[in-house]
PDB file of C-alpha atoms in Angstrom:
ATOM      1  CA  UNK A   6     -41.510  -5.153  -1.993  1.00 65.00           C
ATOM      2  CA  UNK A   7     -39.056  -4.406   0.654  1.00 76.00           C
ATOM      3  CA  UNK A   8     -39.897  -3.121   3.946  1.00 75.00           C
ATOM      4  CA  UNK A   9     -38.585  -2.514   7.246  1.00 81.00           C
ATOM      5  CA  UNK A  10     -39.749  -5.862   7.888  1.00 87.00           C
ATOM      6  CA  UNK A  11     -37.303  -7.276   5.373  1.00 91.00           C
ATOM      7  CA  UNK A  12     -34.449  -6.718   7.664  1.00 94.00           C
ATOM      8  CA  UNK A  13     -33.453  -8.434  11.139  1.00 93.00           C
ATOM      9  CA  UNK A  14     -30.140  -8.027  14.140  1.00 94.00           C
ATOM     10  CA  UNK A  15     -27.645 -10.475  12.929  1.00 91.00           C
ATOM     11  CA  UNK A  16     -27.243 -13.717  14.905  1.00 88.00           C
ATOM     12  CA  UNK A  17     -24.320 -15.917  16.087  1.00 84.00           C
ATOM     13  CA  UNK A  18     -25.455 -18.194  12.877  1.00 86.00           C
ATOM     14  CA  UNK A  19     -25.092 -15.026  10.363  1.00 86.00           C
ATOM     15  CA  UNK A  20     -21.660 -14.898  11.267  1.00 85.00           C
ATOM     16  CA  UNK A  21     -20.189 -17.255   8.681  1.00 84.00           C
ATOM     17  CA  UNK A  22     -22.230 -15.402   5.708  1.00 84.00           C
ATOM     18  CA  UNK A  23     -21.248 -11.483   6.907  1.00 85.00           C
ATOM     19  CA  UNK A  24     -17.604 -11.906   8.154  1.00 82.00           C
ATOM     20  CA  UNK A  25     -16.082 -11.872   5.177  1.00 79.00           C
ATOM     21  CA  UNK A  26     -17.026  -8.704   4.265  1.00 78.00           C
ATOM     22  CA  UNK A  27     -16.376  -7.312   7.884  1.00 79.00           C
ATOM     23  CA  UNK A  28     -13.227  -8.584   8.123  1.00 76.00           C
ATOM     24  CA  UNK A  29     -11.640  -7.526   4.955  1.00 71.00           C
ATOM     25  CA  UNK A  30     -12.902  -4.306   5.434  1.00 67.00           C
ATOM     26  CA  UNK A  31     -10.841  -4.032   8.332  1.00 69.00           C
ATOM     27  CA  UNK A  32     -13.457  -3.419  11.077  1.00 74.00           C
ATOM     28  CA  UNK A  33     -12.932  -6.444  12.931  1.00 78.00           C
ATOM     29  CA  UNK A  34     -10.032  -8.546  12.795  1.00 73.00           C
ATOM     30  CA  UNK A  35     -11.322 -11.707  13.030  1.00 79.00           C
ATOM     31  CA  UNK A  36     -14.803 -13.809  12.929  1.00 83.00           C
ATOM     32  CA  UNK A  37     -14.115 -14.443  16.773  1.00 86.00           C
ATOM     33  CA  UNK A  38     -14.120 -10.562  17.444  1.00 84.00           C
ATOM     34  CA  UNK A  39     -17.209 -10.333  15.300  1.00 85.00           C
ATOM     35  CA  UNK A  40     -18.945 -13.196  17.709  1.00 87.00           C
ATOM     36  CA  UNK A  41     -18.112 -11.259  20.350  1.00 88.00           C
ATOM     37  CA  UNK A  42     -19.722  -8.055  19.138  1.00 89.00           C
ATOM     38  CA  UNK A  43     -22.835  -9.322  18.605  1.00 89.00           C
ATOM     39  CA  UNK A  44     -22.766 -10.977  21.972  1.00 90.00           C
ATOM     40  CA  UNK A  45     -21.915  -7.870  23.382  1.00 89.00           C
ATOM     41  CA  UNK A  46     -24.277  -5.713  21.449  1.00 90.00           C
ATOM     42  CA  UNK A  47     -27.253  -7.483  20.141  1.00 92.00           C
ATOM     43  CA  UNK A  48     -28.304  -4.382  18.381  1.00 93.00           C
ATOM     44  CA  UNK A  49     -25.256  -3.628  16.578  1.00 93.00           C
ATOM     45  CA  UNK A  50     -25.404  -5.684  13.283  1.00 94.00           C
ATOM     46  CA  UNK A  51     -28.035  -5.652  10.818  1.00 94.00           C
ATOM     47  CA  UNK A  52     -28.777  -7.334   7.449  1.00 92.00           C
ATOM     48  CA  UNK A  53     -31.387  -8.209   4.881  1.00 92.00           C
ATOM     49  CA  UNK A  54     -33.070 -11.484   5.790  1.00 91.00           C
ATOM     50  CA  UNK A  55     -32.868 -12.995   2.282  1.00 89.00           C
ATOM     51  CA  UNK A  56     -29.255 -11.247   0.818  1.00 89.00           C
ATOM     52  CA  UNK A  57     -27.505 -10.401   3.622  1.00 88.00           C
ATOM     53  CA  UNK A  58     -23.811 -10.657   1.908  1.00 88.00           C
ATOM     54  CA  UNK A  59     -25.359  -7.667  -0.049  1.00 90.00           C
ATOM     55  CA  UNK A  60     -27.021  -5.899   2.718  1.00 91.00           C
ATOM     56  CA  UNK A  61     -25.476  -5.243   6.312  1.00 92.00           C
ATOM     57  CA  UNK A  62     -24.493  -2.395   8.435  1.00 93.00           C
ATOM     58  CA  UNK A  63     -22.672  -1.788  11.892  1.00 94.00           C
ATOM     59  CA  UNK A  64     -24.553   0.378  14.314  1.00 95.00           C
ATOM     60  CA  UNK A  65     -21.735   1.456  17.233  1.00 94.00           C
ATOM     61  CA  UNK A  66     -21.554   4.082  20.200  1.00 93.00           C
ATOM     62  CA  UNK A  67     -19.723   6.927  18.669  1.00 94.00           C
ATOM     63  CA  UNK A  68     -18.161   8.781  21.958  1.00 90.00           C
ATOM     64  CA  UNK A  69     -18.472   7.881  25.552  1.00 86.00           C
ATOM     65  CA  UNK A  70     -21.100   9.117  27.539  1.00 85.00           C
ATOM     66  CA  UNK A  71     -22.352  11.939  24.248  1.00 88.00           C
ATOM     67  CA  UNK A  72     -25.497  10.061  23.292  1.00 93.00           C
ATOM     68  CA  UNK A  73     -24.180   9.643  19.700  1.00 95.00           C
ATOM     69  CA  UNK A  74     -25.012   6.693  17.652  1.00 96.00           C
ATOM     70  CA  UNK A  75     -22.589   6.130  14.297  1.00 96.00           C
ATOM     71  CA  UNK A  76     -23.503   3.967  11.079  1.00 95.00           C
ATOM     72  CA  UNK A  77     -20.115   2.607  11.354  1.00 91.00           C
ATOM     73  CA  UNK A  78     -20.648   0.356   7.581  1.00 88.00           C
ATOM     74  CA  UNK A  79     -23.387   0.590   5.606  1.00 90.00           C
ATOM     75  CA  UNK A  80     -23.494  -1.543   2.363  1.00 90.00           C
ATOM     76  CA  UNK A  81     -26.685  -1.811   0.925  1.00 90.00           C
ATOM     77  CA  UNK A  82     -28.218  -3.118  -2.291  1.00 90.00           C
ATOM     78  CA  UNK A  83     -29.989   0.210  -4.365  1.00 91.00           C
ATOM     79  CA  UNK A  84     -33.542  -0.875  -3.493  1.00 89.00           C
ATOM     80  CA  UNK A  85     -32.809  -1.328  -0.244  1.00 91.00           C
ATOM     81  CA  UNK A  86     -31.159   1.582   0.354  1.00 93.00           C
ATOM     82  CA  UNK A  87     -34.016   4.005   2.108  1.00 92.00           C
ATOM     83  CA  UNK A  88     -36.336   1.458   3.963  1.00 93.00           C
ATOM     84  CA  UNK A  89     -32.903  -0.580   5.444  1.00 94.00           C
ATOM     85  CA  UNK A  90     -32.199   3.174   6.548  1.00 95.00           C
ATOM     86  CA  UNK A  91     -35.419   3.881   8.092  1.00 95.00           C
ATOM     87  CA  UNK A  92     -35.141   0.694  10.157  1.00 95.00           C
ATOM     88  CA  UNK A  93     -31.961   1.534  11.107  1.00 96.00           C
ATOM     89  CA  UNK A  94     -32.855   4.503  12.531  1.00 96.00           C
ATOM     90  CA  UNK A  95     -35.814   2.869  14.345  1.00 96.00           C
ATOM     91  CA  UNK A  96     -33.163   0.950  16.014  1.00 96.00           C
ATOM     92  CA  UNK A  97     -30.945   3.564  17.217  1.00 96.00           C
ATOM     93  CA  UNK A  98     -34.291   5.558  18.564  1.00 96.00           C
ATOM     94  CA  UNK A  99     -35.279   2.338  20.864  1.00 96.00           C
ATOM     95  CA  UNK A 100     -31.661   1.816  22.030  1.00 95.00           C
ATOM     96  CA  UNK A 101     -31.954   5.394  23.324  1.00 96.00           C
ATOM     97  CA  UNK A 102     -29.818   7.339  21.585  1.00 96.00           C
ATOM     98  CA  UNK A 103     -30.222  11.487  20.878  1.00 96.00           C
ATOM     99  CA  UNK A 104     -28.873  11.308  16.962  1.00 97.00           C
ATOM    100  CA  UNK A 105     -26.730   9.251  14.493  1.00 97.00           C
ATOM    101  CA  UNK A 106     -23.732  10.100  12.224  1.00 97.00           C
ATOM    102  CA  UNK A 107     -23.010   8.716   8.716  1.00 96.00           C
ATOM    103  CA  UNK A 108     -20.051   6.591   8.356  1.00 94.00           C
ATOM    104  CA  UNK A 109     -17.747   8.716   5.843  1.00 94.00           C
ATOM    105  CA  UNK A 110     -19.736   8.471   2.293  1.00 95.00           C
ATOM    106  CA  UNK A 111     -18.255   9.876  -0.903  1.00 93.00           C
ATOM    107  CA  UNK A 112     -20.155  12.555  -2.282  1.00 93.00           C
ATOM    108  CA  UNK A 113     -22.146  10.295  -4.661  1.00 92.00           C
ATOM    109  CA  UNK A 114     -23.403   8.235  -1.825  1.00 94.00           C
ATOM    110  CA  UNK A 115     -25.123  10.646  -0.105  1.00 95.00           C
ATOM    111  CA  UNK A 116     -28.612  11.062  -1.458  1.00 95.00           C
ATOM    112  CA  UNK A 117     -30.007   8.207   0.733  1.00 95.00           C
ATOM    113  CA  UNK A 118     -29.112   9.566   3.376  1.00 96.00           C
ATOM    114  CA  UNK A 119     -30.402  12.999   2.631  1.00 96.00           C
ATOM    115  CA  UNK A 120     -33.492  11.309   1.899  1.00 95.00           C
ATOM    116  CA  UNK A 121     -33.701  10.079   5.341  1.00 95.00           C
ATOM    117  CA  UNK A 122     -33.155  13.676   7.217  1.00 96.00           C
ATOM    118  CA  UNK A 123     -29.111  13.591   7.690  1.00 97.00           C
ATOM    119  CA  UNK A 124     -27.343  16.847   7.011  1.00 97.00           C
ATOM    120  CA  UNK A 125     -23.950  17.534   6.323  1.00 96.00           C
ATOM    121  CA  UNK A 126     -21.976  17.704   9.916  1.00 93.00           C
ATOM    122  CA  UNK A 127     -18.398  17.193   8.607  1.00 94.00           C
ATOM    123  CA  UNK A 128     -16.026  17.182   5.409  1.00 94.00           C
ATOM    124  CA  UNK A 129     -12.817  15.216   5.590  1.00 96.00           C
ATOM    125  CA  UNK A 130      -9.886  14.988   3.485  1.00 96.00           C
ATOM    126  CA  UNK A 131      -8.575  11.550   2.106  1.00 97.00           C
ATOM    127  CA  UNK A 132      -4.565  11.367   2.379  1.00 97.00           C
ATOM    128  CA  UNK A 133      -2.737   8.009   0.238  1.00 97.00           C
ATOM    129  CA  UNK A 134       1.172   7.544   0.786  1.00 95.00           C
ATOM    130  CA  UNK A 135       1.092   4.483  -1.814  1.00 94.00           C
ATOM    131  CA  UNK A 136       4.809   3.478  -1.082  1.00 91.00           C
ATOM    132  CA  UNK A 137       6.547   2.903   2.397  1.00 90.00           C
ATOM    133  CA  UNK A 138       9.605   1.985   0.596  1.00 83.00           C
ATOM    134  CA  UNK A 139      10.933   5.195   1.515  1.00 80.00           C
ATOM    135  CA  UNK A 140      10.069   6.363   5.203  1.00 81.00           C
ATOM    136  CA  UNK A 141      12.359   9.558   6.635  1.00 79.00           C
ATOM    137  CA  UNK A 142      13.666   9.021   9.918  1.00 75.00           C
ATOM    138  CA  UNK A 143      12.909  10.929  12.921  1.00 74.00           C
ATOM    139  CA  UNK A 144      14.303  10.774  16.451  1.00 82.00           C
ATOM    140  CA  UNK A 145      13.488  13.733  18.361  1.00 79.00           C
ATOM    141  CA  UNK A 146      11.943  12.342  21.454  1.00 87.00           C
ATOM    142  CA  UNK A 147      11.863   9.122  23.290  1.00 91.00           C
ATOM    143  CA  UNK A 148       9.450   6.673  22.284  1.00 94.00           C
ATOM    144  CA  UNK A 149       7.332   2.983  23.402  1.00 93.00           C
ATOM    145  CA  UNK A 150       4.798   1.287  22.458  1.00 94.00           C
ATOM    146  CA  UNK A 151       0.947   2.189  23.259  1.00 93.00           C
ATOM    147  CA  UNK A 152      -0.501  -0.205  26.536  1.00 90.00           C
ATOM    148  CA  UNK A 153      -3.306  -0.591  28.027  1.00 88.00           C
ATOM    149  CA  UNK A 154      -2.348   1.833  30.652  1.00 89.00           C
ATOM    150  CA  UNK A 155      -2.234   4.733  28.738  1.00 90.00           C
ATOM    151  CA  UNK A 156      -5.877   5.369  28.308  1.00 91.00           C
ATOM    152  CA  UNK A 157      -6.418   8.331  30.555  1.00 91.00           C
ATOM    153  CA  UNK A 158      -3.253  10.291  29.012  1.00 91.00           C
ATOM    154  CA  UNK A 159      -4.489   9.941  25.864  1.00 92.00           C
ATOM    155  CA  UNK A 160      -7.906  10.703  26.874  1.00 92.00           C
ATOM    156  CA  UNK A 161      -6.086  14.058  28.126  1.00 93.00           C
ATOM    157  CA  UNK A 162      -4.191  14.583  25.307  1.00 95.00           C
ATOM    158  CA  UNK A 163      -7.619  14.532  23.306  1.00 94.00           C
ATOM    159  CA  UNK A 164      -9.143  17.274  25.457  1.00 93.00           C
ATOM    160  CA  UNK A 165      -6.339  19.720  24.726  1.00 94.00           C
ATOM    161  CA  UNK A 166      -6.608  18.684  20.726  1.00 94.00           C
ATOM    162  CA  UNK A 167      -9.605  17.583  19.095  1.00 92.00           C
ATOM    163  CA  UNK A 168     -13.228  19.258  19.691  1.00 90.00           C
ATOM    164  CA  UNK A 169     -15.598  17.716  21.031  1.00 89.00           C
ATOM    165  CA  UNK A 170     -16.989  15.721  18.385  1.00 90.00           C
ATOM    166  CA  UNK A 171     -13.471  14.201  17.709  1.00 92.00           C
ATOM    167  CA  UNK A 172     -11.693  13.460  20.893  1.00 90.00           C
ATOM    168  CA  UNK A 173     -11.746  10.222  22.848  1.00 90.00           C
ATOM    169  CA  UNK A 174     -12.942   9.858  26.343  1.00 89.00           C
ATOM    170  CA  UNK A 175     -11.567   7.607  28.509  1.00 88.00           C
ATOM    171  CA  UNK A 176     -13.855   4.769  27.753  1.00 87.00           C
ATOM    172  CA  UNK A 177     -13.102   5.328  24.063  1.00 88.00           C
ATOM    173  CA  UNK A 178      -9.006   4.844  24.273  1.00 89.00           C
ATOM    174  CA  UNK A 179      -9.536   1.780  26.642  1.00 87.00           C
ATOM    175  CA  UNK A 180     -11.436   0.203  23.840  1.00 83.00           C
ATOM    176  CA  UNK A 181      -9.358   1.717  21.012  1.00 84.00           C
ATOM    177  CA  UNK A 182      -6.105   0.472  22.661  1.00 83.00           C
ATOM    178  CA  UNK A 183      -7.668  -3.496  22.787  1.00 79.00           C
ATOM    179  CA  UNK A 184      -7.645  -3.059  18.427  1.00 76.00           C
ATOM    180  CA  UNK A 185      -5.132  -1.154  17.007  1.00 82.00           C
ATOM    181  CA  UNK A 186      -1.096  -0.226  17.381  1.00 90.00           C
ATOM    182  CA  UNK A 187       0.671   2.964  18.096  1.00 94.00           C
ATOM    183  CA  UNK A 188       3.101   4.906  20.151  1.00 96.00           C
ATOM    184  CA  UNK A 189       3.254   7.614  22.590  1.00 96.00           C
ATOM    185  CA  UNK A 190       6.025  10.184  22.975  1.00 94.00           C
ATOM    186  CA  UNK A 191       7.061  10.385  26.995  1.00 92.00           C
ATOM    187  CA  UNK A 192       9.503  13.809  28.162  1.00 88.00           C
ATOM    188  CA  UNK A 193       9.960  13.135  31.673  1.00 86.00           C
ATOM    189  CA  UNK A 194       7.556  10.114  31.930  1.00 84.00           C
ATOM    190  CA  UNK A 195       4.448  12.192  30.958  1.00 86.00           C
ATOM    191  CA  UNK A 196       2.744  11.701  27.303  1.00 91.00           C
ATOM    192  CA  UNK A 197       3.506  14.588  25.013  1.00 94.00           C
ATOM    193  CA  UNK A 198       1.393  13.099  21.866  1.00 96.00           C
ATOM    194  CA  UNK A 199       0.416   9.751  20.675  1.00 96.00           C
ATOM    195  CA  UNK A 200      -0.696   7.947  17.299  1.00 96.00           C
ATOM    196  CA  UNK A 201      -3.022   4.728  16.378  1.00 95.00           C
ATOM    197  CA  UNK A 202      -2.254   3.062  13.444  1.00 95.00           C
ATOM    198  CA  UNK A 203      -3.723  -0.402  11.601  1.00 90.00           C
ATOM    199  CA  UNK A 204      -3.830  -2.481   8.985  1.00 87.00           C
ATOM    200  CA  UNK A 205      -5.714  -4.971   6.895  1.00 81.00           C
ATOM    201  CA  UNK A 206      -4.239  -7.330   4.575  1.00 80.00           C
ATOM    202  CA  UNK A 207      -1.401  -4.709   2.852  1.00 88.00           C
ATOM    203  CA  UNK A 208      -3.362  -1.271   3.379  1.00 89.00           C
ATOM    204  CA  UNK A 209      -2.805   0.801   6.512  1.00 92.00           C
ATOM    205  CA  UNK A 210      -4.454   3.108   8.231  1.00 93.00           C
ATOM    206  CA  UNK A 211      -3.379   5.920  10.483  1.00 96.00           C
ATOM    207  CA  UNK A 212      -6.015   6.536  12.459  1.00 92.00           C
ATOM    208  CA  UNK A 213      -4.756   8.878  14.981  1.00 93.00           C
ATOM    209  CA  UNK A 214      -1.751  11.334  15.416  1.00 96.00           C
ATOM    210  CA  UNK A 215      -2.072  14.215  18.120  1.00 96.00           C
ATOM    211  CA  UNK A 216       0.619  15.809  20.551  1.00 96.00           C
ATOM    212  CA  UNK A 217       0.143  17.962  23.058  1.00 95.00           C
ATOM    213  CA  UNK A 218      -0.028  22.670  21.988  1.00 95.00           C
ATOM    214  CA  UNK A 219       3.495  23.337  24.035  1.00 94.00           C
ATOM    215  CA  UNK A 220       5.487  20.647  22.559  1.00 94.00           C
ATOM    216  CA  UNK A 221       4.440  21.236  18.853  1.00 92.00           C
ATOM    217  CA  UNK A 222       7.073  22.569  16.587  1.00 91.00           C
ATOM    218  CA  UNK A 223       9.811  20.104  18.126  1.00 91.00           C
ATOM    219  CA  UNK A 224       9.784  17.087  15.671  1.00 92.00           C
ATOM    220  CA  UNK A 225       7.596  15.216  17.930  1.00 94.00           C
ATOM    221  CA  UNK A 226       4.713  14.807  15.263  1.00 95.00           C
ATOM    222  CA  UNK A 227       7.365  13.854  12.658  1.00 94.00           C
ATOM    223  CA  UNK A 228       9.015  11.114  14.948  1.00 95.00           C
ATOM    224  CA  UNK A 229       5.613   9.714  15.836  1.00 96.00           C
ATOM    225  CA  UNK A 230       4.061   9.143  12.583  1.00 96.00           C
ATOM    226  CA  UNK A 231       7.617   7.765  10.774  1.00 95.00           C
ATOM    227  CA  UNK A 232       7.297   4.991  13.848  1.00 95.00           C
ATOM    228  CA  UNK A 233       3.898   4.037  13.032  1.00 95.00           C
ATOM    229  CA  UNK A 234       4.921   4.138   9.212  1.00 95.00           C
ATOM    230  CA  UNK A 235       7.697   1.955  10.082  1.00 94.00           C
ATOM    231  CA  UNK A 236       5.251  -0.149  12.455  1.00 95.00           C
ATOM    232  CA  UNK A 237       2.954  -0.700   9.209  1.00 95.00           C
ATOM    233  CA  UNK A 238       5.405  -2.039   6.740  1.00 94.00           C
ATOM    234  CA  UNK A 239       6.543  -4.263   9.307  1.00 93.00           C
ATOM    235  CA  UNK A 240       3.159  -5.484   9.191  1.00 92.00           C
ATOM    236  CA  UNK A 241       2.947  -6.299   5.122  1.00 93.00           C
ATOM    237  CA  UNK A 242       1.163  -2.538   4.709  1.00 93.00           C
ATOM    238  CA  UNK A 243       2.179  -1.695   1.007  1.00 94.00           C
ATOM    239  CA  UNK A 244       0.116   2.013   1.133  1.00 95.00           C
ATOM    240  CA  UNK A 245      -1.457   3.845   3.427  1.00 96.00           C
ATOM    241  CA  UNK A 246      -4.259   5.914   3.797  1.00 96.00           C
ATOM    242  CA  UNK A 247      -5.443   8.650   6.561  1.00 96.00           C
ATOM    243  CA  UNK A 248      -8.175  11.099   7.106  1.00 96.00           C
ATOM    244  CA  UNK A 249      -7.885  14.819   8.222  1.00 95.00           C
ATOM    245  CA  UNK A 250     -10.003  18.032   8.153  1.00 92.00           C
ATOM    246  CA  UNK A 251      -9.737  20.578   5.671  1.00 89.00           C
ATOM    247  CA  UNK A 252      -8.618  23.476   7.753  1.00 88.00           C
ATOM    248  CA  UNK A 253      -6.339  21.076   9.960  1.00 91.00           C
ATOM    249  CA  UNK A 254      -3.080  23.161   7.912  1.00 92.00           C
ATOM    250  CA  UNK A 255      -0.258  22.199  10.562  1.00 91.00           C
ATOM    251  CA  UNK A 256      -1.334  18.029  10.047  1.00 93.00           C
ATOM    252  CA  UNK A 257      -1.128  18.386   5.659  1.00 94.00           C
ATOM    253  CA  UNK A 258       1.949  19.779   5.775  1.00 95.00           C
ATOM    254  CA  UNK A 259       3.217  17.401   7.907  1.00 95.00           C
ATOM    255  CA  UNK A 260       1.729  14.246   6.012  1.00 96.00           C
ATOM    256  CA  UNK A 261       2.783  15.824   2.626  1.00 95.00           C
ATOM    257  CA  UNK A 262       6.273  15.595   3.779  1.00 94.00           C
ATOM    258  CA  UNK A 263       5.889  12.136   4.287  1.00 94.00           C
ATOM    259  CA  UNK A 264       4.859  11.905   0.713  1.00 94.00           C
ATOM    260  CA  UNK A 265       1.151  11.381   1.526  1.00 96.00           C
ATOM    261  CA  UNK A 266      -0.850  12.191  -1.406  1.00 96.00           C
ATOM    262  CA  UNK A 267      -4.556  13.857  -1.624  1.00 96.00           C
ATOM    263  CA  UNK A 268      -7.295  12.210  -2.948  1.00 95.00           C
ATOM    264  CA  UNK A 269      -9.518  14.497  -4.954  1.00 94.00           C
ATOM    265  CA  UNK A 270     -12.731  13.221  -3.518  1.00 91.00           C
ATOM    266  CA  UNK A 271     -13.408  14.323   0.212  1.00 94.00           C
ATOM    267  CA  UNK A 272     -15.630  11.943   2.511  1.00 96.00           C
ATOM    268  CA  UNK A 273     -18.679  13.418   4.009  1.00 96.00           C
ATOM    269  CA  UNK A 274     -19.928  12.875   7.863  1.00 96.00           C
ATOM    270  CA  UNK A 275     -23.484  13.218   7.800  1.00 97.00           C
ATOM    271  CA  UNK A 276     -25.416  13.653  11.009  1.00 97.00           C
ATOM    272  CA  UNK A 277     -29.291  13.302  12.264  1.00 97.00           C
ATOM    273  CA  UNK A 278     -31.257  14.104  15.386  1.00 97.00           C
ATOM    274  CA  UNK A 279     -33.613  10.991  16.167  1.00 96.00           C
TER     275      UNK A 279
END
């Protein structure tokens, strides 16, 4: 019978059994990086004592300072589904935190969740460009490369963008900038807009791509993402593959003139109060 009690927090020994799956799935980058997360956060990894290639998930902070919890991964055996849920939950509740978001789960995968009390909070559309053979070229402002230092300009640029579920504090970018690759776009030494991109093994991942309300409509969205195209097939990234929200109108037509294709299932954010 499996019970809450069938689960555990991964330890430093775990590592060697789990990484595999963590790693390829691109949310760390390396077994060391996965060490240090569960040094860092003891309550962040969590498996099935007996199976835990088959059962694991990533518990992480979702935004700075919101009280927000996220199921970053969840992959879970069918039995185990509900009670590994449960527990997880119980986990997030004694670490203190107000509720808990789904990672993004196709339709399909959603029952267990509605099972356990989470409600639909968000629906997001899945973008594939599946060649980068063919990138168009854009130059219409200057560009560099993203550094540590930029944290609290993107952080700004995020508070004139992205509600409040979406945007970054400064604490977010300053660990966002330690993982992944991007550029800002400078007029005058300030940041007018910025994107994140990454990859794992040959697929890449735009994760981010915002620039500031006055300096929309001036190429500066186009020149942005064809440099972090350009940065990804440098990289061995044969597709790529982004997220957006539906009513986000300005961002598809952008991405569909970089030949970025829609998927026809969306991904669903679920969310719970604890």
């Amino acid at each position: 019978m499996i019970t809450k009690g069938s689960f555990r927090p991964a330890r430093s020994g775990d590592i060697s059994r789990i990484a595999g799956c963590l790693v390829e799935g691109g949310l760390f980058a390396a077994e060391m990086e996965l060490a240090d997360y569960i040094r860092r956060h003891p309550w962040g990894i969590h498996l099935h004592q007996r199976c835990p290639e088959e059962t694991h998930a990533v518990l992480d902070v979702w935004r700075e300072g919101t009280g927000t919890s996220i199921i970053r991964l969840f992959k879970s055996r069918p039995r185990d589904q509900r009670p590994f849920i449960s527990y997880l939950l119980d986990v997030l509740v004694d670490e203190g935190f107000s509720d808990a978001l789904s990672p993004g789960l196709l339709p399909s995968a959603t029952r267990p969740f509605k099972k356990a009390g989470f409600v639909e909070c968000e629906r997001l559309l899945v973008l594939k460009k599946r060649s980068l053979l063919h990138v168009p070229t854009q130059k219409a402002c200057e560009l560099r490369r993203l550094a540590a230092g930029d944290a609290g300009g993107i952080a700004a640029i995020d508070e004139e963008c992205f509600d409040d579920m979406w945007r970054f504090r400064i604490g977010d970018t300053q660990k966002m900038l330690a993982s992944v690759n991007g550029f800002v776009a400078i007029q005058n030494g300030a940041a007018m807009g910025y994107t994140m991109v990454s990859t794992s093994r040959e697929a890449g991942t735009v994760g981010r791509l915002a620039v500031r309300p006055e300096h929309r409509n001036r190429g500066v969205g186009s020149t942005l993402l064809a440099a972090g195209l350009d940065w990804l097939r440098e990289a061995g990234a044969k597709e790529v593959t982004l997220c957006t929200q539906r009513g986000n109108l300005r961002s598809r037509r952008l991405y569909r003139s970089f030949g970025f294709e829609q998927l026809p299932e969306e991904l669903w954010i679920m969310q719970k109060d604890l």
